[in-house]
Short mmCIF file of C-alpha atoms in Angstrom, two decimals:
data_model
loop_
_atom_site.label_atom_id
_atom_site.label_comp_id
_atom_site.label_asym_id
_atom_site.label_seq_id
_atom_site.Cartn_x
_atom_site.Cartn_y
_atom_site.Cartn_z
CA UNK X 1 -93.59 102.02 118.11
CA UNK X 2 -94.81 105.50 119.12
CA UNK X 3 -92.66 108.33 117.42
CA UNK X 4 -92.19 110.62 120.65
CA UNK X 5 -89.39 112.75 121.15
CA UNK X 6 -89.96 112.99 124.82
CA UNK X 7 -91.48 109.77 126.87
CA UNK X 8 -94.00 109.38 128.85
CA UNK X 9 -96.26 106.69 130.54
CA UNK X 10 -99.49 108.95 129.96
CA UNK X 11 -101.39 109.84 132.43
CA UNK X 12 -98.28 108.36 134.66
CA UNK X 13 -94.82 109.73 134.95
CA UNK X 14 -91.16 108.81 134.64
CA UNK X 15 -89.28 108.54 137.80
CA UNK X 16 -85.44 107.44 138.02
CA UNK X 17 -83.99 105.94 134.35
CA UNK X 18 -81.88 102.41 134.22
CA UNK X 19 -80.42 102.43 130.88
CA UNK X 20 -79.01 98.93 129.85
CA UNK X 21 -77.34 98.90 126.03
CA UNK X 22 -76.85 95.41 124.13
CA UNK X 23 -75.14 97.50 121.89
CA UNK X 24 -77.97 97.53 118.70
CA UNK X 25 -81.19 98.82 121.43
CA UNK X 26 -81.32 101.00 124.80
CA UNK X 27 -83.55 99.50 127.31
CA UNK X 28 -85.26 102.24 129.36
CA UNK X 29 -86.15 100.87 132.53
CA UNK X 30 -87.96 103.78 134.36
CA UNK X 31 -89.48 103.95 138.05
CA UNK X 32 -93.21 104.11 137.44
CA UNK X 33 -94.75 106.56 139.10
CA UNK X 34 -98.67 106.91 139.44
CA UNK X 35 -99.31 109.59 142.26
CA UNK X 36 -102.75 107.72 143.32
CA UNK X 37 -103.20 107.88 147.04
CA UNK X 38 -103.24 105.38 148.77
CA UNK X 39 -99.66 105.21 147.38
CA UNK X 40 -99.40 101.78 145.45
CA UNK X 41 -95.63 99.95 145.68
CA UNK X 42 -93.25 101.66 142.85
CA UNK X 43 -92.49 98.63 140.26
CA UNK X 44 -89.72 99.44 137.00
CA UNK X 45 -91.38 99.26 133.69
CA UNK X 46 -89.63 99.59 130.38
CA UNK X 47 -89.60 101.45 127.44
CA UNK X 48 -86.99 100.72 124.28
CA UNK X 49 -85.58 102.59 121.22
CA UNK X 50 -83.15 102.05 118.67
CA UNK X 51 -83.22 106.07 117.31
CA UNK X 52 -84.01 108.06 120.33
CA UNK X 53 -87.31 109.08 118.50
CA UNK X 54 -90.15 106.09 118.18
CA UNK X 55 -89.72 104.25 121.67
CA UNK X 56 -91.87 100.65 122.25
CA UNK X 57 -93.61 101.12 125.78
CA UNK X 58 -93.30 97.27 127.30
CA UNK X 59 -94.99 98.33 130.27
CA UNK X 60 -93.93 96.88 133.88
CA UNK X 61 -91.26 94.04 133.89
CA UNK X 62 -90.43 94.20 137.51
CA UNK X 63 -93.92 94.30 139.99
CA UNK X 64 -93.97 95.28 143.82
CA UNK X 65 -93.61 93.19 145.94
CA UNK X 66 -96.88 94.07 147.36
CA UNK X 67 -97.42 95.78 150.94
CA UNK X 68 -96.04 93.43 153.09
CA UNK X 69 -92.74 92.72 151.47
CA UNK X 70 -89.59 94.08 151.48
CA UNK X 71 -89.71 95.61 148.24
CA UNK X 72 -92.78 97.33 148.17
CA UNK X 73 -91.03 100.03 146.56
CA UNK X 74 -88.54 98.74 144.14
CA UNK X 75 -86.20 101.68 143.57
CA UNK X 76 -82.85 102.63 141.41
CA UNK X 77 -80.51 100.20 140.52
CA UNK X 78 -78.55 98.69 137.60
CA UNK X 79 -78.57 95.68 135.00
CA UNK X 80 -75.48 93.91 134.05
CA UNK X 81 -74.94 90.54 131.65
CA UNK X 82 -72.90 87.74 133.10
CA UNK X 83 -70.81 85.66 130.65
CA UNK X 84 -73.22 82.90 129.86
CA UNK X 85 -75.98 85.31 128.72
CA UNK X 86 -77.70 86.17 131.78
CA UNK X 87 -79.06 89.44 132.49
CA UNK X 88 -78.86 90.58 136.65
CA UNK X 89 -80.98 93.14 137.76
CA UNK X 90 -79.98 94.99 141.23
CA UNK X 91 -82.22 97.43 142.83
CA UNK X 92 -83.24 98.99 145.98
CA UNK X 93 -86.08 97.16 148.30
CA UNK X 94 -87.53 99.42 150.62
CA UNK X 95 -91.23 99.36 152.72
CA UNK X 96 -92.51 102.23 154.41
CA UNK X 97 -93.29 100.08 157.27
CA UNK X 98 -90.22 98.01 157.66
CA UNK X 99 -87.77 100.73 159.80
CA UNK X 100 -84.59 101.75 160.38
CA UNK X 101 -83.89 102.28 164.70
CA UNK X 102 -84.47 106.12 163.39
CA UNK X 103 -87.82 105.55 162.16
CA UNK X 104 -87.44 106.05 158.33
CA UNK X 105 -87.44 102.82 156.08
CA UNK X 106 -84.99 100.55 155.50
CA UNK X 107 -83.07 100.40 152.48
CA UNK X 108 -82.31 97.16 151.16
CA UNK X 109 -80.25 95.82 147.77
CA UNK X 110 -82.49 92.96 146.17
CA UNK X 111 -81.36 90.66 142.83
CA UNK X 112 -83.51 89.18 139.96
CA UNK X 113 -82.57 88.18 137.41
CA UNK X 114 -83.78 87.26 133.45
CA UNK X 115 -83.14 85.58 130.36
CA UNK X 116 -84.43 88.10 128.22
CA UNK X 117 -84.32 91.54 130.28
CA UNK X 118 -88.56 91.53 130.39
CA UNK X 119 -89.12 88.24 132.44
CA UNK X 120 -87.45 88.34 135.91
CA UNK X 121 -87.12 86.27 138.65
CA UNK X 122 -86.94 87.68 142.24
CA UNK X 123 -83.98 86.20 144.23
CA UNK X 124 -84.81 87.41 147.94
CA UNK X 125 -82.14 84.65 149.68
CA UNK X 126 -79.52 87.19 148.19
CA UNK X 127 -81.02 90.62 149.34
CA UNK X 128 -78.92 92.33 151.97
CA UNK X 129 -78.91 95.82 153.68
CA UNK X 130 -76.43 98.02 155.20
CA UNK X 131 -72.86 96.73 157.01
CA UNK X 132 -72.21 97.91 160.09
CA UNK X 133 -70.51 101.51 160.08
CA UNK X 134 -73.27 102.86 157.57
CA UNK X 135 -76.66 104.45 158.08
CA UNK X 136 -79.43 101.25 157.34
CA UNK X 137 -81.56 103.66 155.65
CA UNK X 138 -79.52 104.83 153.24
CA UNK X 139 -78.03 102.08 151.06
CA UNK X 140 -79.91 102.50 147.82
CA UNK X 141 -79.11 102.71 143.89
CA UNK X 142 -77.03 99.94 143.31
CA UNK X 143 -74.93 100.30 140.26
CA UNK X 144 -72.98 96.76 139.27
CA UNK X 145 -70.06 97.11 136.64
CA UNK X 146 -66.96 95.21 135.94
CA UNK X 147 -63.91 96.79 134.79
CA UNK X 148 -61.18 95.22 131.98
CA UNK X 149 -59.31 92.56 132.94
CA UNK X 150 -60.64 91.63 136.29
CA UNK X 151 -62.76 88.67 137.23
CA UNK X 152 -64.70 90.47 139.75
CA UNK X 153 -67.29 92.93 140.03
CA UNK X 154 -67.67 96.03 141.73
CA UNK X 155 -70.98 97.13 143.37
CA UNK X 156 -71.26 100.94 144.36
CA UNK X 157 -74.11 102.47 146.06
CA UNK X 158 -75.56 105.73 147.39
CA UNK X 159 -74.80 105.07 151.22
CA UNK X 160 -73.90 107.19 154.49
CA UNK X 161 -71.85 107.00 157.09
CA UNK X 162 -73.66 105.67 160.17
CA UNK X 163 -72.02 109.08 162.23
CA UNK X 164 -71.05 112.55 161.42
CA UNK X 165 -72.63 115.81 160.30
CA UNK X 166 -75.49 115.16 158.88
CA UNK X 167 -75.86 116.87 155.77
CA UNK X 168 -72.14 115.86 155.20
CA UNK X 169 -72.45 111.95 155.60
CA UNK X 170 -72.39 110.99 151.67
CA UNK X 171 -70.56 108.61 150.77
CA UNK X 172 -69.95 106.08 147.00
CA UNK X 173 -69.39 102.91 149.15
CA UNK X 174 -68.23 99.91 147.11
CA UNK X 175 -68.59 95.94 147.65
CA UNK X 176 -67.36 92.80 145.37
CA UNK X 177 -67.85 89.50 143.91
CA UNK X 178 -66.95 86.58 142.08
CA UNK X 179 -70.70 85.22 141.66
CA UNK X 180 -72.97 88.24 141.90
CA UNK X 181 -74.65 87.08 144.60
CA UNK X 182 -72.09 87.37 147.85
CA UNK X 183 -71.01 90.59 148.11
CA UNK X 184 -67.96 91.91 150.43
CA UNK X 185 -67.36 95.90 151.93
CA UNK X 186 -64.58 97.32 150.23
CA UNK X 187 -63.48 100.92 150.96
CA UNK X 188 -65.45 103.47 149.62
CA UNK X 189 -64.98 104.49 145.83
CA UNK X 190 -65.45 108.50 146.93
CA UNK X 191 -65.89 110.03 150.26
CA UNK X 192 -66.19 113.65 149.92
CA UNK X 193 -67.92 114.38 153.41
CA UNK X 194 -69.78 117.28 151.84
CA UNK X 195 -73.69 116.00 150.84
CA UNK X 196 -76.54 114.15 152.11
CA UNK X 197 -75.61 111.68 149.78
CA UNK X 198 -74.73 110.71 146.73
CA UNK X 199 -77.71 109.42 144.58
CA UNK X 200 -77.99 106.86 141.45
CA UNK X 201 -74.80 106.52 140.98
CA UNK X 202 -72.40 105.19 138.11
CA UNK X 203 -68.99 104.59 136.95
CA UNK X 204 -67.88 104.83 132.72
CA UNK X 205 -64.94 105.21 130.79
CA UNK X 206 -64.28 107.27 127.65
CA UNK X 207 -60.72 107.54 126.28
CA UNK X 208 -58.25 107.86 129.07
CA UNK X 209 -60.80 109.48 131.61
CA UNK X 210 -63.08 107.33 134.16
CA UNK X 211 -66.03 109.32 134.99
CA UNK X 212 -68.61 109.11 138.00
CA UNK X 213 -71.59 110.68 137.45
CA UNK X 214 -74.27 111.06 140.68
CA UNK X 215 -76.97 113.30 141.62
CA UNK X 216 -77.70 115.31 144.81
CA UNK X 217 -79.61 117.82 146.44
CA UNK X 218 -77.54 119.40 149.65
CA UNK X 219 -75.90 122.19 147.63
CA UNK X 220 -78.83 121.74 144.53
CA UNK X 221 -81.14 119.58 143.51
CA UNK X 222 -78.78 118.46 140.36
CA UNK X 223 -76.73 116.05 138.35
CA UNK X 224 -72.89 116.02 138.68
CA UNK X 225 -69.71 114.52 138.11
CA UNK X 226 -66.02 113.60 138.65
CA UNK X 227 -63.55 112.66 136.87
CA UNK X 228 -59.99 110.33 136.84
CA UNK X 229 -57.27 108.68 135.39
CA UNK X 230 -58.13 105.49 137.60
CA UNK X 231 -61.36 103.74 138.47
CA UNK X 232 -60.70 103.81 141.70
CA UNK X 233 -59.68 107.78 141.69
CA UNK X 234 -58.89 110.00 142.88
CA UNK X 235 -62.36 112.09 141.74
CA UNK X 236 -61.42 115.64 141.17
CA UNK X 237 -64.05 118.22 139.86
CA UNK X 238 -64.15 120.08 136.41
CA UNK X 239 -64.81 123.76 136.02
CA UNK X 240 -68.51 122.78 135.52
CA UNK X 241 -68.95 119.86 137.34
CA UNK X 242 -73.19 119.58 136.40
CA UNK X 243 -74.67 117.95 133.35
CA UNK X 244 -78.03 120.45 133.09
CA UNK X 245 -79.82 122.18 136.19
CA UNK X 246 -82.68 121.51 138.32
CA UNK X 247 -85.00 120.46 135.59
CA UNK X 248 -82.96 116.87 134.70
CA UNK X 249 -82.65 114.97 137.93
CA UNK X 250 -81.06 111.60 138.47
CA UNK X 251 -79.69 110.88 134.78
CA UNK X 252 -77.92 108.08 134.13
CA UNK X 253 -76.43 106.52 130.85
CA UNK X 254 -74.99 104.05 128.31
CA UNK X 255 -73.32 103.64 125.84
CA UNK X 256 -74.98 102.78 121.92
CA UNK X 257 -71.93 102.33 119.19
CA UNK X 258 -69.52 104.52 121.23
CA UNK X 259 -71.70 107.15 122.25
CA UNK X 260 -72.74 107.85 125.80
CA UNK X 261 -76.11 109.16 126.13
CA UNK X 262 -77.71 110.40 129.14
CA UNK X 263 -81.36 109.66 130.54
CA UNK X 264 -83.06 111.33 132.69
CA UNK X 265 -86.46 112.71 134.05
CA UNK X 266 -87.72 116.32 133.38
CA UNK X 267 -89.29 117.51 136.83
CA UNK X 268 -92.97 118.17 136.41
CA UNK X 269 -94.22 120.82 138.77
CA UNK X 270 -97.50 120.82 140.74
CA UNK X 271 -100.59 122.06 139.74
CA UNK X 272 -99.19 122.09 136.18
CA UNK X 273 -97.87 126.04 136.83
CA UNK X 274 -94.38 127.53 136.90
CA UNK X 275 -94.65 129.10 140.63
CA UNK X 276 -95.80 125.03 141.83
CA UNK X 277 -93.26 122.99 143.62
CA UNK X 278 -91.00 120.70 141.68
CA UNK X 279 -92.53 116.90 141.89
CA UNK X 280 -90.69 113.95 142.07
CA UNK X 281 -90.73 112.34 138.79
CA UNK X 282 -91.89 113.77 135.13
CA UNK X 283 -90.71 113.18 131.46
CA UNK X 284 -88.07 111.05 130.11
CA UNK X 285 -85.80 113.15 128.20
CA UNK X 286 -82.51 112.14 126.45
CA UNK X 287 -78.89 114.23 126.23
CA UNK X 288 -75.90 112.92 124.65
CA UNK X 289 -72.15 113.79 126.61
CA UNK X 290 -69.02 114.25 124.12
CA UNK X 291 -65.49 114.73 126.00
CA UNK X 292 -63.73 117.97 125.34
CA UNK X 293 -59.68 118.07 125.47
CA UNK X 294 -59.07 118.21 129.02
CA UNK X 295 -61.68 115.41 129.64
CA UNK X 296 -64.75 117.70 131.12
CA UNK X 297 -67.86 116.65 129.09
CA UNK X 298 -70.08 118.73 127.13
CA UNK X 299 -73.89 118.09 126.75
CA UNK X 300 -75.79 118.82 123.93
CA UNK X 301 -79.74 117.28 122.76
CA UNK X 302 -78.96 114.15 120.22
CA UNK X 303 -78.78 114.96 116.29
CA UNK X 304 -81.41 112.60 115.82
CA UNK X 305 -83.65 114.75 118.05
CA UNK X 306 -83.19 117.63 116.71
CA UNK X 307 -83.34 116.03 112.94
CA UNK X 308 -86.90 114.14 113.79
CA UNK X 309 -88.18 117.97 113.32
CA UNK X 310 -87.78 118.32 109.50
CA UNK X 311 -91.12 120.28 108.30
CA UNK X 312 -89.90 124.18 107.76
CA UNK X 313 -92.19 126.76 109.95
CA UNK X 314 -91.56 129.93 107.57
CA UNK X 315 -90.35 133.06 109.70
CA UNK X 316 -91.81 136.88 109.57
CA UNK X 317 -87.80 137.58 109.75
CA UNK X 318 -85.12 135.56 109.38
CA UNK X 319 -82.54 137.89 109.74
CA UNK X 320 -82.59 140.77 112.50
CA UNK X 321 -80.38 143.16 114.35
CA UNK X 322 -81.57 144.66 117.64
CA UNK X 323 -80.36 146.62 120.39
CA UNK X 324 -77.85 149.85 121.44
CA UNK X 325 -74.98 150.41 123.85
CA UNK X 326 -77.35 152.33 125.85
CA UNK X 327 -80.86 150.19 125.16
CA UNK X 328 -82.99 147.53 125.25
CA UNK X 329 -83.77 146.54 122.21
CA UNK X 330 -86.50 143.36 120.32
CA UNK X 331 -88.08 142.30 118.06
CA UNK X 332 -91.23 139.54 117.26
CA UNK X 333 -89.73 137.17 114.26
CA UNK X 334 -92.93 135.03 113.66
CA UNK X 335 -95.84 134.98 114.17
CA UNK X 336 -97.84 132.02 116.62
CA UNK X 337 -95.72 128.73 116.53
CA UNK X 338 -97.03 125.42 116.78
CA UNK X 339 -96.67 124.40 120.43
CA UNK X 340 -94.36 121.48 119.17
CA UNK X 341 -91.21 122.46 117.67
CA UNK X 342 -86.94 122.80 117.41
CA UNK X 343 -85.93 126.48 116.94
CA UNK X 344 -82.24 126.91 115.77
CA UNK X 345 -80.59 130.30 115.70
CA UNK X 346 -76.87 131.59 115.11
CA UNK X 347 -76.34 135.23 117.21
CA UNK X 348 -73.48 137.63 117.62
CA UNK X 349 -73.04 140.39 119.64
CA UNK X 350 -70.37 143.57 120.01
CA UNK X 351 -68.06 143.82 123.19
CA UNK X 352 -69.85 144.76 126.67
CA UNK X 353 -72.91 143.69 125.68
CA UNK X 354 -74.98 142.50 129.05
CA UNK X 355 -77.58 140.51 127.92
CA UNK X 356 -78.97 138.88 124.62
CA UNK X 357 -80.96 135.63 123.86
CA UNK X 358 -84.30 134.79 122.90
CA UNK X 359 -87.70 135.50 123.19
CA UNK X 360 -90.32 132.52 123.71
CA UNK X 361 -93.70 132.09 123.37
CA UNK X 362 -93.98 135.93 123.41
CA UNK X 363 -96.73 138.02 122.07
CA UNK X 364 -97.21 140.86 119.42
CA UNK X 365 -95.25 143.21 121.53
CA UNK X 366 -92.48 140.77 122.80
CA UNK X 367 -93.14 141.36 126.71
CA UNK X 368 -94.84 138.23 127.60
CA UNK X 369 -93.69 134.62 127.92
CA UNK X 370 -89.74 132.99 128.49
CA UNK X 371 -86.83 134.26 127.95
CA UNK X 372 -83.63 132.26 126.95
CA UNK X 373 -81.23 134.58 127.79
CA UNK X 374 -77.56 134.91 127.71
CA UNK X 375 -75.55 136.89 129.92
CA UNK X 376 -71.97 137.43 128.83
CA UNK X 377 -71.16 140.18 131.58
CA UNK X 378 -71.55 136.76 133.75
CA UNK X 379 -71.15 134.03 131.23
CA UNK X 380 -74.11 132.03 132.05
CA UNK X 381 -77.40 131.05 130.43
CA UNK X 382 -80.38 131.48 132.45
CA UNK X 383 -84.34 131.56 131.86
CA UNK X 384 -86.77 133.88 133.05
CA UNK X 385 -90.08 134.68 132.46
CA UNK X 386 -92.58 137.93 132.18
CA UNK X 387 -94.68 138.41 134.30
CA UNK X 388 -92.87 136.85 137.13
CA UNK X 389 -94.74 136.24 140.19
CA UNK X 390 -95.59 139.65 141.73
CA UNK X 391 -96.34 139.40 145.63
CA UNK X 392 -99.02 142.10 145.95
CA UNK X 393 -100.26 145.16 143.75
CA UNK X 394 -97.93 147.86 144.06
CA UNK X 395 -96.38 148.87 141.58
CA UNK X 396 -92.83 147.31 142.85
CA UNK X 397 -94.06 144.21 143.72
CA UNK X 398 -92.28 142.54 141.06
CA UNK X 399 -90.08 139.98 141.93
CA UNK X 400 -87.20 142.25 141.16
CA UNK X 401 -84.78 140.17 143.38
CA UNK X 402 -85.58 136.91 141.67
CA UNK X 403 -84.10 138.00 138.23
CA UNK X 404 -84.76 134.18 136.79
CA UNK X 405 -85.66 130.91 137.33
CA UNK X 406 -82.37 130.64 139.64
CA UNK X 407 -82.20 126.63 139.90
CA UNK X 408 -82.22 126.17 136.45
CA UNK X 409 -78.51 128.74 136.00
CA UNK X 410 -76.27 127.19 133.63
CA UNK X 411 -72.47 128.27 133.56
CA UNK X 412 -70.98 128.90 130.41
CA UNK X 413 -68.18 130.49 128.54
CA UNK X 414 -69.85 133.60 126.02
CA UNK X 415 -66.03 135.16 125.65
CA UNK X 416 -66.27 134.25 121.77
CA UNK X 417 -69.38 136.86 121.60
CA UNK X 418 -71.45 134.33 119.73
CA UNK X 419 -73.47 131.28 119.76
CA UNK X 420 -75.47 128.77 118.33
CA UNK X 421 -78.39 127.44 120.12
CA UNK X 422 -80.93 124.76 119.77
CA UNK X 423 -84.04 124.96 121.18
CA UNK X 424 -86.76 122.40 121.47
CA UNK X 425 -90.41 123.78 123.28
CA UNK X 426 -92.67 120.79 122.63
CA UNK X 427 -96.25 121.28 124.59
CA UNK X 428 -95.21 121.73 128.20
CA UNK X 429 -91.11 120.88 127.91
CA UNK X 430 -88.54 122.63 127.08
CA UNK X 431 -84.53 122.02 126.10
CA UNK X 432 -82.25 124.43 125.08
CA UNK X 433 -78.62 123.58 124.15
CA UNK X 434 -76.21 126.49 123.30
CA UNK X 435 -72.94 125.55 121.30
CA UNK X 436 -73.38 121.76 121.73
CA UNK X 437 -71.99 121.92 125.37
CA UNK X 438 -74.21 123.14 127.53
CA UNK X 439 -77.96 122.27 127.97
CA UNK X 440 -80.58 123.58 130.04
CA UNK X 441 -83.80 121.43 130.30
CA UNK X 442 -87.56 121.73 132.58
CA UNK X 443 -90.91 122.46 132.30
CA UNK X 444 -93.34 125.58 131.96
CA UNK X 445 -96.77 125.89 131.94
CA UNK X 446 -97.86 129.37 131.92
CA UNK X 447 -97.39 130.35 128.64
CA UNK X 448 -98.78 127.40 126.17
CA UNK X 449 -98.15 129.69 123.18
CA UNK X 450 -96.89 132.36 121.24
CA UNK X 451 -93.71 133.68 119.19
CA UNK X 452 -90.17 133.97 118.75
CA UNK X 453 -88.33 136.98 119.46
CA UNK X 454 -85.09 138.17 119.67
CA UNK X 455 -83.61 140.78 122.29
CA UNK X 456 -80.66 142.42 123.58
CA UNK X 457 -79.63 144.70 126.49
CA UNK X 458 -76.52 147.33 126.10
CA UNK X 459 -75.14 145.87 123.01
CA UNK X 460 -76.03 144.82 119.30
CA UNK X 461 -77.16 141.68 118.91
CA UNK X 462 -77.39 140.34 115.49
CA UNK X 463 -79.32 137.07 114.18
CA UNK X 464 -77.39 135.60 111.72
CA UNK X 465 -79.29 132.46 110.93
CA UNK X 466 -82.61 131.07 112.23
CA UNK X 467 -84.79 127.82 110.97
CA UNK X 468 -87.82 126.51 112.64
CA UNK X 469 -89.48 123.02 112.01
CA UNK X 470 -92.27 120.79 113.70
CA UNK X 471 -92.12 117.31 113.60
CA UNK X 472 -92.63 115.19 110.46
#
């Protein structure tokens, strides 16, 4: 097995993440993604782990069906185990050429299934699209579960209503069986009538609290949830409804000795630079949900990450105190890091300060690079960057109005006026996770190297504790 914190099919790319748990591995089934034109069929391949940090790359376990069948493209969907052993694999058949009466593909769900979750067999008699009432070319990521004490099982999908607003169609429909292979309509699990739709997605329980996690990209291109007393709902919102920003798309999860941990993809962006579009598809990265009091979840980057980094980087200073109630103040800590390692630090900061946070991969001076920064007068963690795009050469052409990275804004509560945060920048990728709650993943390019810094704007900020280790 390859010890790799983050995974990736090189020179390929991780699309949408089917985790399936026997409860001693996690088996990673990922959309493989090539981006070779002309644009081969997508097939799952699989990747496994026992520790989160060496994963065993089994390559692809589920082939296109080639460019004349239905599943050319074999999309998002689920595993399950019936009771005599067998594993059932549900996922989403679509062909560019095979169309809905509105000229985009169908969408169609398709069943294999496999003795040992590598081997499958294709079972086309039992693939089926969309019932009357929704749209045909939007019945996708099929996620199969069966809940405690029933016979049956429950099928919900990311489907639309056939009419309505379009951007406000979305909707969790649901479908069950005795046999896993005939399927009946059931009402829908969640109809909210505000997105597109509702992508990959799934239904778990922890404690008390049912949870439905999906991902969408009408209000942002993100990963949410809901949560309930009842499988069946009502799904009401938390005060932070989003498990990381625009960077993690379309994670899904299991659960491995009573923890549920996340998967997901961090976006690449094209032309490997941080003003290039987001891309479908990028890294597999990991993040680990824990369930506060009132049932909202909090996110943080697994211990066994963060511990895989155990060779101390020695710091210039490990202990600092910057900034005024009338300044900006920094300071450079180290000097050049490796470009693969897990930064921890422990900050305070007086009343009123406005902004405090880190400086990465910065230079001498501590104006270049990222910045992780906190913003207490707003109580959210954001990242920006110097220099930011600048749209000509005056001298105000700045990007002034774009004062971060704004897709990537993570809410949080900074009332306490400190914080611990854990920060991971290996190569291009980068995590950050402040207070073991909230997380805030992507990619940048632009800056490959440099140091660590500290800063802070209208306020004292004081480093309390700092390590820094690469990998072992």
């Amino acid at each position: 097995m390859r010890s790799e914190i983050f995974f990736r099919p090189a020179p390929h790319w991780v699309g949408d993440v089917i985790p399936f748990s026997d409860g001693k591995r996690l088996s990673l089934y990922y959309l493989y993604e090539r981006r070779t034109q002309p644009k081969p069929g997508t097939p799952w391949a699989l990747t496994t782990t026992t520790d989160l940090v060496h994963y065993e790359d089994r390559g692809i376990v589920l082939p296109s069906g080639g460019p004349q069948a239905e599943d050319h493209n074999a999309y998002t969907g689920s595993i399950v185990q019936d009771d005599e052993g067998l594993h059932h694999l549900f996922y989403t058949a679509s062909n560019p050429e095979r169309l809905a009466a509105d000229g985009r593909p169908l969408q169609l769900v398709s069943h294999a299934t496999s003795l040992d979750g590598e081997h499958w067999d294709k079972h086309p008699e039992d693939t089926f699209g969309a019932p009357a009432g929704y749209d045909p070319a939007d019945w996708r990521d099929p996620f199969v579960y069966r809940l405690p004490g029933e016979d049956q099982w429950s099928m919900i999908l990311a489907a639309r209503h056939a009419q309505g607003a379009d951007r406000r169609r979305g909707v969790v429909a649901r479908l069950t069986s005795h046999d896993l292979r005939r399927w009946r309509v059931e009402a829908p699990l969640w109809d909210p009538r505000r997105f597109v739709t509702q992508e990959c997605p799934e239904v778990f329980r922890i404690g008390q609290w049912w949870y439905l996690v999906y991902s969408e990209f009408t209000d942002r291109f993100v990963t949410r949830y809901r949560m309930s007393r009842s499988p069946h709902g009502p799904w009401t919102a938390p005060a932070h409804d989003t498990l990381d920003g625009r960077g993690f798309y379309a994670a899904k999860s299991a659960d491995l000795h009573g923890r549920r941990l996340f998967f997901g993809w961090i976006a690449s962006r094209s032309g490997a630079s941080d003003d290039g579009p987001w891309l479908w598809a990028g890294t597999m990265a990991c993040l680990e949900a824990s369930q506060n009091e009132d049932g909202s979840l909090s996110m943080s980057i697994p211990t066994e990450v963060l511990e895989a980094y155990g060779a101390p980087v020695a710091a210039t200073s490990p202990t600092a105190a910057v900034g005024s109630r009338e300044a900006y103040g920094a300071t450079v800590l180290t000097d050049v890091l490796p470009d693969d390692v897990a930064v921890g630090v422990d900050l305070s900061w007086e009343p009123g300060t406005r902004e405090t946070g880190l400086l990465i991969r910065t230079d001498a001076e501590g104006e270049t690079g990222y910045i992780v920064r906190l913003e207490p007068v707003h109580n959210r963690l954001v990242l920006d960057r110097w220099p930011r795009r600048t749209a000509g050469a005056e001298q105000w052409h700045l990007a002034g109005d774009i004062p971060h990275v704004i897709e990537l804004e993570r809410p949080i509560d900074l009332s306490a006026g400190r914080a611990h945060i854990d920060l991971i920048m290996s190569h291009e990728l980068l995590q950050c996770c402040v207070d073991t709650r909230v997380c805030l993943s992507t990619s940048v390019y632009d800056h490959p190297s440099g140091r660590l810094g500290l800063f802070s704007l209208d306020g004292a900020t004081t480093l309390a504790g700092l390590s820094i280790r690469t990998r072992t």
